[in-house]
Tab-separated table of C-alpha atoms in Angstrom:
chain	number	residue	atom	x	y	z
A	1	MET	CA	35.364	-13.534	-13.897
A	2	ARG	CA	32.611	-10.788	-14.173
A	3	LYS	CA	29.626	-10.474	-11.641
A	4	LYS	CA	26.739	-9.059	-13.024
A	5	LYS	CA	25.501	-6.087	-13.067
A	6	ALA	CA	21.708	-4.307	-11.739
A	7	ILE	CA	20.139	-1.125	-11.510
A	8	VAL	CA	17.511	-0.986	-9.686
A	9	VAL	CA	15.397	2.801	-10.569
A	10	GLY	CA	13.554	4.284	-7.030
A	11	ALA	CA	15.080	3.214	-3.472
A	12	GLY	CA	11.087	2.714	-2.868
A	13	LEU	CA	10.452	-0.259	-0.301
A	14	GLY	CA	9.684	-2.680	-3.161
A	15	GLY	CA	13.092	-1.304	-5.263
A	16	MET	CA	15.550	-1.727	-2.062
A	17	SER	CA	13.631	-4.898	-1.807
A	18	ALA	CA	14.957	-6.242	-5.260
A	19	ALA	CA	17.789	-4.703	-4.168
A	20	ILE	CA	18.684	-6.233	-1.581
A	21	ARG	CA	17.594	-9.962	-3.258
A	22	LEU	CA	19.814	-9.351	-5.512
A	23	SER	CA	23.062	-8.819	-4.033
A	24	GLY	CA	21.996	-11.700	-2.290
A	25	ASP	CA	21.608	-13.744	-4.876
A	26	GLY	CA	25.441	-12.395	-6.275
A	27	TYR	CA	24.464	-9.400	-8.439
A	28	ASP	CA	26.856	-6.025	-8.361
A	29	VAL	CA	23.954	-3.318	-7.146
A	30	LYS	CA	23.147	0.050	-7.523
A	31	VAL	CA	20.350	1.796	-6.345
A	32	ILE	CA	19.841	5.655	-8.326
A	33	GLU	CA	16.355	7.867	-6.731
A	34	LYS	CA	16.163	10.494	-7.453
A	35	ASN	CA	15.339	12.156	-4.186
A	36	SER	CA	17.650	12.626	-1.211
A	37	ASN	CA	16.000	9.816	0.665
A	38	ILE	CA	15.573	6.630	0.553
A	39	GLY	CA	12.278	5.089	1.026
A	40	GLY	CA	10.099	6.733	-1.418
A	41	LYS	CA	6.104	7.253	-0.177
A	42	LEU	CA	7.766	5.629	3.224
A	43	ASN	CA	9.115	9.251	4.643
A	44	ARG	CA	9.064	11.259	7.144
A	45	ARG	CA	8.438	15.205	8.298
A	46	GLU	CA	9.186	16.896	11.743
A	47	GLY	CA	8.395	20.303	12.850
A	48	LYS	CA	7.514	22.187	15.801
A	49	GLY	CA	8.416	18.427	17.384
A	50	TYR	CA	6.685	16.622	15.857
A	51	THR	CA	7.075	13.316	13.937
A	52	PHE	CA	5.436	12.312	11.539
A	53	ASP	CA	4.930	9.060	9.319
A	54	THR	CA	3.942	10.901	5.911
A	55	GLY	CA	2.952	7.637	4.048
A	56	PRO	CA	2.486	3.949	5.569
A	57	SER	CA	1.123	4.074	8.667
A	58	ILE	CA	0.194	0.720	9.739
A	59	LEU	CA	1.695	-2.618	8.897
A	60	THR	CA	0.237	-6.314	8.527
A	61	MET	CA	2.003	-9.323	7.873
A	62	PRO	CA	5.371	-8.577	9.495
A	63	TRP	CA	6.822	-11.784	8.535
A	64	VAL	CA	7.527	-10.466	4.799
A	65	LEU	CA	10.453	-8.182	6.086
A	66	GLU	CA	11.598	-11.441	8.476
A	67	GLN	CA	11.840	-13.164	5.123
A	68	LEU	CA	13.792	-10.404	3.631
A	69	PHE	CA	16.049	-10.229	6.176
A	70	GLU	CA	16.654	-14.088	6.910
A	71	SER	CA	17.096	-14.200	2.702
A	72	VAL	CA	20.579	-12.557	3.275
A	73	HIS	CA	21.678	-13.596	6.871
A	74	ARG	CA	20.250	-11.507	9.660
A	75	ARG	CA	18.115	-10.856	11.717
A	76	LEU	CA	14.681	-8.352	11.562
A	77	GLU	CA	14.738	-7.957	15.256
A	78	ASP	CA	18.171	-6.898	15.278
A	79	TYR	CA	17.139	-4.035	13.088
A	80	ILE	CA	13.991	-2.034	14.536
A	81	THR	CA	11.159	-3.829	17.139
A	82	VAL	CA	8.147	-4.310	16.146
A	83	GLU	CA	5.249	-3.685	18.504
A	84	ARG	CA	1.182	-4.646	18.019
A	85	VAL	CA	-0.833	-2.054	18.206
A	86	GLU	CA	-4.250	-3.291	20.400
A	87	PRO	CA	-7.275	-2.319	19.511
A	88	GLN	CA	-6.056	-2.262	15.978
A	89	TRP	CA	-8.793	0.699	15.289
A	90	ARG	CA	-11.613	2.639	16.430
A	91	THR	CA	-14.617	3.569	14.607
A	92	PHE	CA	-16.795	5.830	14.630
A	93	PHE	CA	-20.000	6.339	12.547
A	94	GLU	CA	-22.430	9.357	11.666
A	95	ASP	CA	-25.255	8.262	14.125
A	96	GLY	CA	-22.564	8.111	16.908
A	97	THR	CA	-21.834	4.652	16.215
A	98	GLN	CA	-18.857	3.273	17.929
A	99	LEU	CA	-17.270	0.147	16.924
A	100	ASP	CA	-13.078	-0.988	17.802
A	101	VAL	CA	-11.758	-3.604	15.548
A	102	THR	CA	-9.240	-6.023	18.398
A	103	SER	CA	-7.593	-8.871	17.363
A	104	ASP	CA	-9.523	-10.086	20.917
A	105	LEU	CA	-12.176	-12.406	20.328
A	106	PRO	CA	-14.095	-11.987	22.865
A	107	GLN	CA	-13.693	-8.686	22.451
A	108	MET	CA	-14.783	-8.163	19.198
A	109	LEU	CA	-18.036	-10.021	19.842
A	110	ASP	CA	-18.397	-7.496	22.541
A	111	GLU	CA	-18.314	-4.881	19.675
A	112	MET	CA	-20.139	-6.283	16.770
A	113	ALA	CA	-23.332	-7.365	19.885
A	114	LYS	CA	-23.995	-3.035	19.396
A	115	VAL	CA	-24.985	-3.572	16.623
A	116	THR	CA	-25.583	-7.759	15.751
A	117	ASP	CA	-27.581	-10.094	17.233
A	118	ARG	CA	-25.389	-13.528	17.125
A	119	PRO	CA	-22.047	-12.268	16.619
A	120	ASN	CA	-20.588	-15.237	16.966
A	121	ARG	CA	-21.907	-17.765	14.678
A	122	LYS	CA	-21.264	-14.347	11.768
A	123	LEU	CA	-17.450	-13.211	13.644
A	124	THR	CA	-16.091	-17.031	13.304
A	125	ASP	CA	-18.016	-17.738	10.040
A	126	PHE	CA	-16.035	-14.742	8.680
A	127	ILE	CA	-13.431	-15.059	9.759
A	128	SER	CA	-12.566	-19.177	8.911
A	129	TYR	CA	-14.305	-17.924	5.393
A	130	THR	CA	-11.253	-14.917	4.778
A	131	GLN	CA	-8.871	-17.695	6.478
A	132	ASP	CA	-9.127	-20.049	4.300
A	133	MET	CA	-8.317	-17.276	1.717
A	134	TYR	CA	-5.587	-16.023	3.336
A	135	GLU	CA	-3.739	-19.172	2.888
A	136	LEU	CA	-4.498	-19.788	-1.160
A	137	CYS	CA	-2.805	-16.800	-1.275
A	138	MET	CA	0.278	-17.944	0.499
A	139	LYS	CA	0.744	-21.241	-1.856
A	140	SER	CA	0.471	-19.417	-5.006
A	141	PHE	CA	0.054	-14.553	-4.744
A	142	TYR	CA	2.578	-14.104	-1.638
A	143	LYS	CA	5.430	-17.141	-3.115
A	144	TYR	CA	5.157	-16.299	-6.577
A	145	SER	CA	4.773	-13.245	-9.070
A	146	ILE	CA	1.881	-13.922	-10.757
A	147	SER	CA	0.891	-12.627	-14.099
A	148	ASP	CA	-2.448	-13.701	-14.661
A	149	LEU	CA	-4.918	-16.808	-14.267
A	150	LYS	CA	-3.099	-18.916	-16.496
A	151	ASP	CA	-0.198	-18.259	-13.905
A	152	LEU	CA	-2.271	-18.890	-11.024
A	153	LYS	CA	-4.183	-22.119	-12.450
A	154	SER	CA	-0.757	-23.232	-12.152
A	155	HIS	CA	-0.358	-23.823	-8.740
A	156	HIS	CA	-4.636	-24.941	-8.166
A	157	LYS	CA	-6.505	-27.519	-8.388
A	158	LEU	CA	-9.881	-26.254	-10.019
A	159	SER	CA	-11.543	-26.430	-6.244
A	160	GLU	CA	-9.033	-24.178	-4.403
A	161	LEU	CA	-10.044	-21.355	-7.269
A	162	LEU	CA	-14.098	-21.659	-6.254
A	163	GLN	CA	-12.708	-21.492	-3.095
A	164	MET	CA	-11.438	-18.066	-3.828
A	165	ASP	CA	-15.245	-16.819	-4.270
A	166	PRO	CA	-14.008	-15.820	-7.492
A	167	MET	CA	-18.047	-14.834	-8.848
A	168	ASN	CA	-18.305	-12.229	-5.588
A	169	THR	CA	-17.096	-8.898	-5.616
A	170	VAL	CA	-16.007	-7.879	-1.536
A	171	ALA	CA	-18.702	-6.147	-1.168
A	172	LYS	CA	-21.523	-8.702	-2.684
A	173	SER	CA	-19.593	-11.166	0.393
A	174	THR	CA	-19.719	-9.183	3.233
A	175	LYS	CA	-23.731	-8.806	2.446
A	176	LYS	CA	-24.028	-12.165	2.471
A	177	GLN	CA	-22.120	-12.830	5.537
A	178	PHE	CA	-23.728	-10.136	7.443
A	179	ASP	CA	-26.618	-8.130	6.103
A	180	ASN	CA	-25.648	-5.917	8.424
A	181	LYS	CA	-24.413	-2.380	7.385
A	182	TYR	CA	-21.947	-1.396	9.923
A	183	LEU	CA	-20.666	-4.716	10.233
A	184	GLU	CA	-19.813	-4.105	6.009
A	185	GLN	CA	-19.744	-0.613	5.698
A	186	LEU	CA	-16.672	-1.706	8.162
A	187	PHE	CA	-15.111	-4.797	6.635
A	188	ASN	CA	-15.796	-3.234	3.166
A	189	PHE	CA	-13.315	-0.867	4.101
A	190	PHE	CA	-10.535	-3.525	4.691
A	191	VAL	CA	-9.256	-3.461	0.926
A	192	MET	CA	-8.419	0.027	1.235
A	193	TYR	CA	-5.297	-1.111	2.174
A	194	VAL	CA	-4.481	-1.543	-1.208
A	195	GLY	CA	-6.241	1.259	-2.002
A	196	SER	CA	-9.202	-0.623	-4.071
A	197	ASN	CA	-13.549	0.327	-4.830
A	198	PRO	CA	-14.937	-3.295	-2.396
A	199	TYR	CA	-18.048	-2.972	-4.865
A	200	SER	CA	-15.554	-4.459	-8.344
A	201	SER	CA	-12.864	-5.633	-6.755
A	202	PRO	CA	-12.758	-10.245	-5.999
A	203	ALA	CA	-14.149	-11.651	-3.144
A	204	ILE	CA	-10.671	-12.941	-2.715
A	205	LEU	CA	-9.289	-9.579	-1.002
A	206	ASN	CA	-11.553	-9.977	1.995
A	207	GLN	CA	-8.937	-12.339	3.075
A	208	LEU	CA	-7.311	-8.695	4.419
A	209	VAL	CA	-8.868	-9.243	6.926
A	210	TYR	CA	-7.780	-12.434	8.376
A	211	VAL	CA	-4.672	-10.431	7.749
A	212	GLN	CA	-5.878	-7.742	10.494
A	213	LEU	CA	-7.029	-9.987	12.919
A	214	GLY	CA	-5.777	-12.952	12.796
A	215	LEU	CA	-1.822	-11.790	12.289
A	216	GLY	CA	-2.635	-8.236	14.316
A	217	ILE	CA	-1.722	-4.852	12.693
A	218	HIS	CA	1.988	-3.437	14.096
A	219	TYR	CA	4.300	-0.518	14.345
A	220	VAL	CA	7.318	0.272	14.593
A	221	LYS	CA	8.688	1.996	17.605
A	222	GLY	CA	10.208	5.057	16.565
A	223	GLY	CA	8.669	5.983	13.944
A	224	MET	CA	7.389	3.670	10.472
A	225	TYR	CA	10.483	5.309	8.762
A	226	LYS	CA	11.918	2.907	10.747
A	227	ILE	CA	12.372	0.381	8.183
A	228	ALA	CA	13.763	1.904	5.503
A	229	GLU	CA	16.207	3.133	7.455
A	230	ALA	CA	17.061	-0.474	8.407
A	231	MET	CA	16.553	-1.237	4.659
A	232	GLY	CA	19.537	1.282	4.191
A	233	GLN	CA	21.890	-0.044	6.357
A	234	LEU	CA	21.265	-3.723	5.462
A	235	MET	CA	22.221	-2.563	1.530
A	236	ASP	CA	25.626	-0.743	3.182
A	237	GLU	CA	26.340	-4.020	4.421
A	238	LEU	CA	25.762	-6.276	1.395
A	239	ARG	CA	27.982	-3.163	-0.395
A	240	VAL	CA	24.878	-2.124	-1.772
A	241	ASP	CA	25.107	1.368	-4.642
A	242	VAL	CA	23.092	4.115	-3.649
A	243	GLN	CA	22.812	6.686	-5.208
A	244	LEU	CA	20.815	10.003	-4.151
A	245	ASN	CA	19.412	13.331	-6.348
A	246	ALA	CA	20.397	11.228	-9.676
A	247	PRO	CA	16.999	11.545	-10.701
A	248	VAL	CA	16.663	8.886	-13.869
A	249	LYS	CA	15.937	10.420	-17.953
A	250	GLN	CA	15.806	7.346	-20.233
A	251	LEU	CA	16.789	3.112	-20.878
A	252	VAL	CA	19.171	2.436	-22.065
A	253	VAL	CA	18.779	-0.045	-25.293
A	254	GLU	CA	20.046	-1.894	-28.124
A	255	GLY	CA	17.159	-3.839	-29.910
A	256	GLU	CA	15.018	-5.595	-27.595
A	257	ARG	CA	16.992	-4.942	-24.922
A	258	VAL	CA	16.931	-2.261	-22.302
A	259	VAL	CA	20.917	-1.708	-21.590
A	260	GLY	CA	21.777	0.736	-18.979
A	261	VAL	CA	20.183	3.987	-17.775
A	262	GLU	CA	21.567	7.627	-18.487
A	263	THR	CA	20.474	10.177	-15.505
A	264	GLU	CA	19.525	13.550	-15.849
A	265	ASP	CA	23.777	14.719	-15.788
A	266	GLY	CA	24.147	12.581	-18.531
A	267	THR	CA	25.521	9.365	-16.676
A	268	VAL	CA	25.278	5.943	-18.507
A	269	HIS	CA	24.929	3.202	-16.145
A	270	GLU	CA	25.323	-0.537	-17.915
A	271	ALA	CA	23.661	-2.885	-16.086
A	272	ASP	CA	22.407	-6.613	-17.112
A	273	VAL	CA	19.317	-5.951	-14.893
A	274	ILE	CA	17.418	-3.287	-14.957
A	275	VAL	CA	14.441	-3.144	-11.988
A	276	SER	CA	12.145	-0.438	-12.352
A	277	ASN	CA	10.223	0.652	-8.697
A	278	LEU	CA	8.772	3.562	-10.741
A	279	GLU	CA	5.737	1.787	-11.213
A	280	ALA	CA	5.877	0.729	-14.818
A	281	ILE	CA	3.113	2.669	-17.298
A	282	PRO	CA	5.026	6.209	-15.714
A	283	ALA	CA	8.378	4.158	-17.301
A	284	TYR	CA	6.969	2.709	-20.050
A	285	ARG	CA	6.161	6.984	-21.031
A	286	ARG	CA	9.237	8.826	-19.251
A	287	LEU	CA	12.023	6.799	-19.875
A	288	ALA	CA	11.152	3.894	-21.712
A	289	PRO	CA	12.026	5.222	-26.322
A	290	SER	CA	9.068	6.628	-27.459
A	291	ASN	CA	8.257	3.806	-30.602
A	292	SER	CA	5.179	2.029	-31.354
A	293	LYS	CA	5.754	-0.868	-29.428
A	294	VAL	CA	5.927	1.049	-26.239
A	295	LYS	CA	3.203	3.139	-27.896
A	296	LYS	CA	1.210	0.583	-27.821
A	297	GLU	CA	1.533	-1.054	-24.373
A	298	ILE	CA	1.089	1.997	-22.409
A	299	LYS	CA	-2.356	2.073	-23.891
A	300	SER	CA	-3.290	-1.825	-23.459
A	301	LEU	CA	-1.964	-1.564	-20.509
A	302	GLU	CA	-3.998	2.222	-19.475
A	303	LYS	CA	-6.664	-0.096	-21.037
A	304	LYS	CA	-6.800	-3.186	-18.069
A	305	PHE	CA	-5.107	-1.550	-15.384
A	306	GLU	CA	-6.543	2.356	-13.652
A	307	PRO	CA	-4.708	3.230	-10.716
A	308	THR	CA	-5.375	3.044	-7.071
A	309	VAL	CA	-6.624	5.976	-5.618
A	310	SER	CA	-5.049	9.034	-4.342
A	311	GLY	CA	-4.890	11.576	-1.214
A	312	LEU	CA	-4.755	14.633	0.360
A	313	VAL	CA	-2.740	14.079	3.323
A	314	LEU	CA	-2.823	16.780	6.247
A	315	LEU	CA	-0.253	16.737	8.722
A	316	LEU	CA	-1.555	18.606	12.299
A	317	GLY	CA	0.445	18.627	15.185
A	318	THR	CA	-2.325	20.177	17.928
A	319	ASP	CA	-2.012	22.235	21.253
A	320	LYS	CA	-4.222	19.463	22.608
A	321	LYS	CA	-4.497	15.333	22.900
A	322	PHE	CA	-8.127	13.859	21.568
A	323	ASP	CA	-8.138	11.479	24.536
A	324	HIS	CA	-11.102	8.853	23.010
A	325	LEU	CA	-8.782	8.504	19.559
A	326	LYS	CA	-7.208	5.551	19.432
A	327	HIS	CA	-4.366	5.464	17.947
A	328	HIS	CA	-6.072	4.327	13.844
A	329	ASN	CA	-9.427	6.043	13.825
A	330	PHE	CA	-11.684	5.817	10.849
A	331	PHE	CA	-14.922	8.251	10.483
A	332	PHE	CA	-16.578	6.809	7.763
A	333	SER	CA	-18.940	7.981	5.398
A	334	GLU	CA	-22.689	7.910	5.951
A	335	ASP	CA	-23.699	6.133	2.339
A	336	PRO	CA	-20.217	4.303	1.536
A	337	GLU	CA	-22.011	3.617	-2.196
A	338	LYS	CA	-22.501	7.212	-2.782
A	339	GLU	CA	-18.561	7.673	-1.803
A	340	PHE	CA	-17.030	4.441	-3.546
A	341	LYS	CA	-19.432	5.697	-7.018
A	342	GLN	CA	-18.435	8.982	-6.109
A	343	ILE	CA	-14.089	8.200	-6.411
A	344	PHE	CA	-14.066	5.669	-8.576
A	345	ASP	CA	-16.814	6.224	-10.913
A	346	GLN	CA	-17.137	9.978	-10.923
A	347	GLY	CA	-13.643	10.937	-10.379
A	348	LYS	CA	-14.426	13.344	-7.709
A	349	PRO	CA	-14.049	13.831	-4.119
A	350	ALA	CA	-16.698	12.857	-2.425
A	351	ASP	CA	-18.962	14.706	-0.588
A	352	ASP	CA	-18.690	12.839	3.001
A	353	PRO	CA	-15.674	11.332	2.392
A	354	THR	CA	-14.356	8.672	5.297
A	355	ILE	CA	-11.042	10.501	6.638
A	356	TYR	CA	-8.390	7.992	8.660
A	357	ILE	CA	-6.685	9.710	11.872
A	358	GLY	CA	-3.483	7.616	12.737
A	359	ILE	CA	-1.966	8.924	16.277
A	360	SER	CA	1.738	7.562	16.172
A	361	ALA	CA	1.953	9.557	19.478
A	362	ARG	CA	-0.382	6.650	21.468
A	363	SER	CA	2.285	3.737	21.018
A	364	ASP	CA	5.556	6.327	21.165
A	365	ASP	CA	5.700	9.186	23.298
A	366	THR	CA	8.561	10.591	21.343
A	367	GLN	CA	6.308	11.142	18.208
A	368	ALA	CA	5.163	14.358	19.247
A	369	PRO	CA	5.699	17.089	22.852
A	370	GLU	CA	3.621	15.991	26.577
A	371	GLY	CA	0.683	16.511	26.458
A	372	LYS	CA	0.284	16.556	22.600
A	373	ASP	CA	-0.734	14.820	19.664
A	374	ASN	CA	1.068	14.239	16.100
A	375	LEU	CA	-2.209	13.975	13.702
A	376	PHE	CA	-1.549	12.186	10.776
A	377	VAL	CA	-5.168	13.029	8.087
A	378	LEU	CA	-5.511	10.240	5.204
A	379	THR	CA	-8.686	11.265	2.540
A	380	HIS	CA	-8.812	9.098	-0.042
A	381	VAL	CA	-9.949	11.393	-3.721
A	382	PRO	CA	-9.134	10.125	-7.279
A	383	PRO	CA	-6.091	10.389	-9.757
A	384	MET	CA	-5.626	12.708	-11.384
A	385	THR	CA	-5.778	10.583	-15.451
A	386	ASN	CA	-6.604	11.146	-18.208
A	387	GLY	CA	-8.116	13.906	-17.362
A	388	LYS	CA	-10.863	12.739	-15.365
A	389	ARG	CA	-10.755	14.584	-12.966
A	390	LYS	CA	-11.046	18.452	-12.751
A	391	PRO	CA	-8.890	20.536	-10.671
A	392	VAL	CA	-9.894	21.107	-7.558
A	393	ASP	CA	-9.180	23.263	-4.742
A	394	TRP	CA	-7.820	21.631	-2.109
A	395	ASP	CA	-8.173	24.700	1.025
A	396	GLN	CA	-11.657	23.893	0.076
A	397	TYR	CA	-11.659	20.124	0.618
A	398	ARG	CA	-9.240	20.293	3.807
A	399	GLU	CA	-12.443	22.907	5.230
A	400	LEU	CA	-14.305	20.222	4.314
A	401	VAL	CA	-12.427	17.309	6.123
A	402	LEU	CA	-11.466	19.486	9.288
A	403	ASP	CA	-15.716	20.881	9.667
A	404	LYS	CA	-16.648	16.993	9.373
A	405	LEU	CA	-13.465	16.030	12.554
A	406	GLU	CA	-15.812	18.409	14.465
A	407	ARG	CA	-18.887	17.837	13.428
A	408	MET	CA	-18.178	13.419	14.377
A	409	GLY	CA	-16.661	14.213	17.955
A	410	VAL	CA	-13.010	15.938	17.137
A	411	ASP	CA	-13.869	19.250	19.445
A	412	GLY	CA	-11.879	21.989	18.629
A	413	LEU	CA	-9.699	20.497	16.022
A	414	ARG	CA	-8.831	23.136	13.578
A	415	ASP	CA	-7.956	25.702	16.876
A	416	SER	CA	-5.586	23.962	18.647
A	417	ILE	CA	-3.707	23.479	15.512
A	418	GLU	CA	0.005	24.688	15.890
A	419	PHE	CA	2.187	22.812	13.016
A	420	GLU	CA	0.985	21.807	9.863
A	421	TYR	CA	1.509	19.522	6.457
A	422	ARG	CA	-0.490	18.813	3.284
A	423	PHE	CA	0.309	15.911	0.264
A	424	THR	CA	-2.002	16.512	-2.767
A	425	PRO	CA	-2.175	13.770	-4.849
A	426	GLU	CA	-0.234	16.140	-7.661
A	427	ASP	CA	2.388	16.117	-5.107
A	428	LEU	CA	2.337	12.331	-4.608
A	429	GLU	CA	2.924	12.155	-7.948
A	430	THR	CA	5.687	14.758	-9.067
A	431	LEU	CA	7.672	13.744	-5.417
A	432	TYR	CA	7.765	9.824	-6.894
A	433	GLY	CA	6.149	9.350	-9.693
A	434	PRO	CA	3.244	6.878	-9.112
A	435	ASN	CA	0.462	7.544	-12.584
A	436	GLY	CA	-1.544	9.904	-11.289
A	437	GLY	CA	-0.382	10.358	-7.850
A	438	SER	CA	-2.200	6.704	-6.699
A	439	ILE	CA	-1.162	5.381	-3.491
A	440	TYR	CA	-1.048	2.352	-3.556
A	441	GLY	CA	-1.076	1.269	-7.185
A	442	ILE	CA	-3.065	-1.021	-9.566
A	443	ALA	CA	-6.704	-0.749	-8.378
A	444	ALA	CA	-7.993	-4.285	-8.695
A	445	ASP	CA	-11.064	-4.795	-10.613
A	446	ARG	CA	-13.315	-8.460	-10.535
A	447	LYS	CA	-14.192	-6.924	-14.215
A	448	THR	CA	-11.253	-5.175	-16.291
A	449	ASN	CA	-8.158	-6.810	-14.650
A	450	GLY	CA	-9.485	-10.063	-12.144
A	451	GLY	CA	-7.333	-8.666	-9.583
A	452	PHE	CA	-4.457	-9.192	-11.434
A	453	LYS	CA	-1.457	-6.593	-11.651
A	454	ILE	CA	0.795	-5.887	-14.299
A	455	PRO	CA	3.644	-8.289	-15.002
A	456	SER	CA	6.505	-8.305	-13.118
A	457	LYS	CA	8.724	-8.439	-16.264
A	458	SER	CA	8.304	-6.327	-19.555
A	459	GLN	CA	6.862	-7.567	-22.492
A	460	VAL	CA	7.819	-4.750	-24.504
A	461	TYR	CA	11.186	-5.484	-23.271
A	462	ASP	CA	13.903	-7.851	-21.930
A	463	GLY	CA	15.818	-6.959	-18.808
A	464	LEU	CA	13.624	-4.861	-17.912
A	465	TYR	CA	11.640	-5.850	-14.441
A	466	PHE	CA	8.963	-4.036	-11.863
A	467	VAL	CA	8.494	-3.037	-8.955
A	468	GLY	CA	5.797	-1.633	-6.410
A	469	GLY	CA	2.267	-1.385	-6.094
A	470	SER	CA	1.420	-1.408	-10.232
A	471	THR	CA	2.402	-5.241	-9.749
A	472	HIS	CA	1.903	-8.292	-8.393
A	473	PRO	CA	1.075	-9.011	-5.256
A	474	GLY	CA	-0.087	-4.951	-4.845
A	475	GLY	CA	0.170	-2.205	-2.585
A	476	GLY	CA	0.145	-1.642	1.062
A	477	VAL	CA	4.010	-2.317	2.883
A	478	PRO	CA	3.967	-6.079	3.032
A	479	MET	CA	3.175	-5.852	-0.501
A	480	VAL	CA	5.376	-4.136	-1.969
A	481	THR	CA	8.409	-5.213	0.344
A	482	LEU	CA	7.422	-9.294	-1.405
A	483	SER	CA	6.955	-6.992	-4.245
A	484	GLY	CA	10.303	-6.652	-4.425
A	485	GLN	CA	11.539	-10.470	-3.569
A	486	LEU	CA	9.170	-12.141	-6.186
A	487	THR	CA	10.945	-10.149	-8.868
A	488	ALA	CA	13.855	-10.851	-7.952
A	489	ASP	CA	13.044	-14.487	-7.374
A	490	LEU	CA	11.748	-14.655	-11.596
A	491	ILE	CA	14.959	-12.553	-12.679
A	492	LYS	CA	16.999	-15.513	-11.135
A	493	GLU	CA	14.208	-17.770	-13.529
A	494	GLN	CA	14.714	-15.883	-16.248
A	495	GLU	CA	17.877	-14.326	-16.732
A	496	LYS	CA	21.443	-16.689	-17.063
A	497	GLU	CA	24.030	-16.827	-13.789
A	498	PRO	CA	24.195	-13.930	-11.905
A	499	VAL	CA	28.758	-15.068	-12.139
A	500	GLU	CA	30.296	-14.838	-15.795
A	501	SER	CA	33.751	-16.243	-16.438
């Protein structure tokens, strides 16, 4: 009897999730990671007593992690402690308006009453609409690896497809529901969980509002990196072979099938199945043989699947606490349509960007010295693709970000900084390989891709599969973790049994 072998290229959450599931399905699994630690964009940085999660800072849909651990007969709570965060967000507008987002319905109605009449009807109607969207997704998007409309139709009746509000974008549907600039801007921004433009992404993504308000947002005690450590421990228990500091040079191909990978040191690792946690477009560009078939596939994918936004990330340790800030804070732009047009259509950083500040020390005092704050400052900027974006002076853009924050009430921020580290799109692309330094994989666009992602099974080679933000169901911690599980299901369906005689 020979156990079939699987190789996973990259130890991001999608890759590790696939490795865990494939191991549970009977494969002999090897994970090959170019960096010195697991986790991919979910990473950690420390300095001067401050600890920062350098990637995802919000956890939604923890059931996805629970499901992964249960699939190999483990309990998530034995590995990490997940806690709810309230209020979920504190939001600031340029005119001084401040709204807290909370899953406490009476409190949320009080907040909305600051900017609108009859909030009760508006909120309950909207939550009902977004819950319907979420429940439809639970029947298909979150259950199967879906590539296109044909796949989707196989899981839904016509009436259900129409319930997905296919003729509207996120922004059009929020305008219908609220016709209120504050609430439209607030709820439109939920689509940035997947790095997409609310003015062009399909309305089905409004289900992200229910994901947050209905199911809650969470934090992992000790920092979000504990998720990666928990998966690492689980892979160790399952005897998954994890090789770090091992960049993959190329795929090894025989005819129409990928049969292994070669690492930079010249070692060839053979396998029956290869799963790439490196996004599909960069994987074809960098790892696949440069032939006409591969070139044609790259061109086809680039036309249909634009990368999501990237980001300028500032990790700031401050020698004082900003008591008016909560765990998650958003400082909105004055003109959201202009902001998204500059980022998505003109390919330049917004003149007046929306800025996120995460302070994990609000929920976990181990993350910063006493009386001090650890600020994770994220500003979304365009990806670096196809020469569309001109070089950016990041020093200058940092000043613009700090100017805006100080103007909007984060007084004395500059003078309080005693630790600082920065990530730019260039850094993100170098470290993790995403297309153009994209944070969330593929941007959902109603016209170009209908909100669908790159198929998880390679259209060029047999035996090659993809996981991560560029594949179904998309970007963000729960989505990429789910992509690993759904791709493992697809492999089970497409490949022969993992144990051969």
